[in-house]
Amino acid sequence: KDGSEIRKSKKYEIISKGVQRILVINKCVFDDEAEYECDARTAKTSGVLTVIGEFWLLFVPSPRPWPILHNEPSTYLFQRPLPVPGTAPVTHIYLLPVLYTNVWSMLDYDKYQHLLSALPTRLLNPNSRTSSFAEEEAVFTKNLSNVEGTETDSIKLICEVSKASAEVVWYKGDKELPEGGRFEYVMNGKVLPHLLCPLFIARPQNQEVLEGDKAEFVCSVSKEAFEVKWFKGSEELEIGDKYNIISDGKRRVKHTLIVRDCGLADEGEYTVIAGQDKSTAELIITEAPTDFTAHLQDQTVTEFEDAVFTCQLSKEKASVKWYKNGREIREGKVHRLQVCDIKPRDQGEYKIIAKDKDAKAKLDYENFTNLFHFGFICLKTESPEIMLDVKLLAGLTVKAGTKIELPATVKGKPEPKITWTKADLLLKADDRIKIESKPGQSTVTIADTKRGDSGPYIIEAVNSSGRATAKVDVNILDKPGPPAAFDITDITNESCFLTWNPPRDDGGSKVTNYIVERRAADSEVWHKLSSTIKETTYKAVNLTPLKEYIFRVFAENMYGIGEPAQHTPIVDVAKTSAFLNWTKPEHDGGAKIESYVIELLKSGTEDWVRVADGVPTTEHFLKGLMEKQEYSFRVRAINKAGESDPSEPSDPVLCKERLSKSLYLCQPQADYMSLRWSCSLDPPSPPRWLEVVNITKNTADLKWTPPERDGGSPITNYIVEKRDVRRKGWQVVDTTVKETTYTVTPLSEGSLYVFRVAAENAVGQSEYCELEDSYHSECAIFYLSSEKLSLPIPYRAVPTPKVAWHKDGKELKANDRVMLTSDHTAAHIEIGNCVHADAGHYTVTLENKLGSTTGTVNVKVIGK
């Protein structure tokens, strides 16, 4: 200031804030007007301070004015008259600030006489500079008295001086007491009370904490009513993620500021203000050491794959640098380095440095061709993992028509490829099924569910590190399917006996009753005979002799009535012809149905053939078919707009001679006596001795013996069916088998199956001969006795694993007949001259430092 250096004091505050340098001049008065200069060694800057304000000015001959009784300028009165004008020179100007009515300032007249021109003349007292007064010495007219007080209370010290304008300084011992804060000065005329207002009982202390830790500033104030505020610099602090402010206590209130997760930017001064008092403490941050809590791991990857180096540091925000073979490749705060599309040039040592700590790892390159040749697959540390909602683990059962969701959480690096299958078939999206897969999540949504949506849903996640699967069993409850094996026997002129089997699919709910209906062949009107049948038989009576009837039967459960089983099939097949009938479409498209088109498919071919156009009714007699040939049929409807999509195809049917199980009345010549006789034909008995003679991961060879009885008609063919043991329904494999052997294909690797076979003659189908044992399509291998058993078990693993064999739970050791070998691609077991005792479950276990896995092979030895 005016060339003199300013130091920090109550008058002056010197603050550094970032790149800013700030000088604060408290309670400016006219004496503070000056040129101020900031000197930064090689640079300087300056500015002039001008002080303005609203002051009442007293222009009097005495250096001591008398106290004012009223503050309004218009009634500028004094306790006693001023001296007679002209008796003393004007040497000083007395200023009374508007806001500080009890504080007077005495300024040099000569220096500040220019202020006179700005004041109304009525505020000025005429005077003269021709004489002077002697300065009156101030003395104490009343001394201080001893005072006793209670802790935290306020105390008042009062003295009286002879001169109201006397300069008063307060001391505690030899130390001058500061103005403000806990101390309040009040001047009332010549009486000068000194108020001691204890606010801070305990002040916050300087803190030094380790980076990442929390800091706590604590203070205590004497009065609960005081409002306490915390500041960092000029910024008031508020409760949030960074700061927490706590106030507690009763009479002596405790206030705490908590600074969380301290970083270097949190260093500085923290101020607490209570009333007019404030206190400051400094926070110093000690930088935390940086160390590796998880080091880099060496990587060996296949060409064109990605390599990922990951480590963990004790200090999350530490800056790091990455190096390859000593050359810097990346820096920042990234602790994960991914090398994409590996090439031979990417091999080498990779290093990460954080301050004075480092971690190293090697990247090795394996040519894809060599890997394929030797059977290596490099293991990753993050193989796929699938997690299902706990509600799905026990299966999902809902009513048909309900929308279902099958969410799964999927983890793995690299990101696994996800597929969904249902009952061994790849699940594909359509108008009802939606499959959404994104990183970490895959969900199957099925709207308007149907009974056919029931079954096991399997999610598979595969990446270069491995494979994971999870299964959800879905059961959709619906109306039952049609009754099975519907048949008519004991036919007379007025009655017949109906029999059937329960539906193969009961809709997931027990069948409660059956409904039987009939109609005349020349009518489209159905008549209900009964809707409360509990058994699987019914006798139809009161039939009209020589009239042809068609019967059908429905099954009903708690979810409704299912599709019917009809005795007269939609396709009525003869030796070289077929009679077809069908129902009209549910919707005609807004125009009348004009005609129908019939198409057929010859079994063993793939192309549908158009065989009839312009059919006017919903039935047609089709001629020119081939005897002993199997056909399927479908129909299209036509209106003015064109042809519809085809109907669902009929079940395959075989053209053959039609035989009747009815009674025949033979009438010879009239001159002979009448002869009544009957010719009865039946379906054959079931095939016998069904067995599996060989099985692979995709096929099974079946063998059986012809039925004991053919029912009076030669066996025309056999029907072969299979069933996955996880499912209730049977699947037809082939209905035209002529021999007593058959190879079932395809089978799904890893699934368990059972098989059955039925025989068929001109009258109908036999009962099934069912194989009781289930067969695993992946692990059953057959050997003839006296042959050499040889099992190569291929595997992929790095490092090369340790191999152990067990048979039926007991460890298997090499001997004269058993040879156990292994290399880096497969484990081998060989047993010479197999005997029946060599049959059993063989288990191989692979184990290396990354984990273990097992596989089981079921070996059967059969005689030659």
PDB file of C-alpha atoms in Angstrom, residues 3 11 72 91 137 150 178 181 196 206 208 213 302 359 431 473 495 504 613-614 680 734 765 767 770 778 817 822:
ATOM      1  CA  GLY A   3       4.867   1.256  -1.491  1.00  0.00           C
ATOM      2  CA  LYS A  11      -7.458  -5.477   8.923  1.00  0.00           C
ATOM      3  CA  GLU A  72     -31.950  12.792  12.053  1.00  0.00           C
ATOM      4  CA  THR A  91      -8.166  21.156  13.036  1.00  0.00           C
ATOM      5  CA  GLU A 137      -6.838  14.094  29.154  1.00  0.00           C
ATOM      6  CA  THR A 150     -20.615 -19.838  35.331  1.00  0.00           C
ATOM      7  CA  PRO A 178      -9.277  -8.762  19.555  1.00  0.00           C
ATOM      8  CA  GLY A 181     -15.776 -13.091  17.629  1.00  0.00           C
ATOM      9  CA  LEU A 196     -17.424 -11.654  26.957  1.00  0.00           C
ATOM     10  CA  ASN A 206      -5.804 -29.372  12.040  1.00  0.00           C
ATOM     11  CA  GLU A 208      -3.660 -34.973   8.550  1.00  0.00           C
ATOM     12  CA  ASP A 213      -9.589 -42.135   4.436  1.00  0.00           C
ATOM     13  CA  THR A 302      -5.111 -68.494 -30.743  1.00  0.00           C
ATOM     14  CA  ALA A 359       3.419 -56.036 -12.821  1.00  0.00           C
ATOM     15  CA  ASP A 431     -45.117 -64.058 -34.318  1.00  0.00           C
ATOM     16  CA  ASP A 473     -39.298 -77.240 -17.649  1.00  0.00           C
ATOM     17  CA  SER A 495     -76.589-100.880 -31.971  1.00  0.00           C
ATOM     18  CA  ARG A 504     -52.082 -89.542 -25.103  1.00  0.00           C
ATOM     19  CA  ASP A 613     -59.485 -78.551 -58.993  1.00  0.00           C
ATOM     20  CA  GLY A 614     -62.917 -76.940 -58.812  1.00  0.00           C
ATOM     21  CA  SER A 680     -64.250-112.331 -38.046  1.00  0.00           C
ATOM     22  CA  ASP A 734     -41.673 -94.742 -39.364  1.00  0.00           C
ATOM     23  CA  GLN A 765     -52.818-101.970 -35.519  1.00  0.00           C
ATOM     24  CA  GLU A 767     -50.671-103.085 -29.158  1.00  0.00           C
ATOM     25  CA  GLU A 770     -42.209-101.436 -25.517  1.00  0.00           C
ATOM     26  CA  GLU A 778     -23.924 -90.706 -26.167  1.00  0.00           C
ATOM     27  CA  ARG A 817      -5.247-107.287 -20.715  1.00  0.00           C
ATOM     28  CA  SER A 822      -2.836 -90.772 -23.035  1.00  0.00           C
TER      29      SER A 822
END
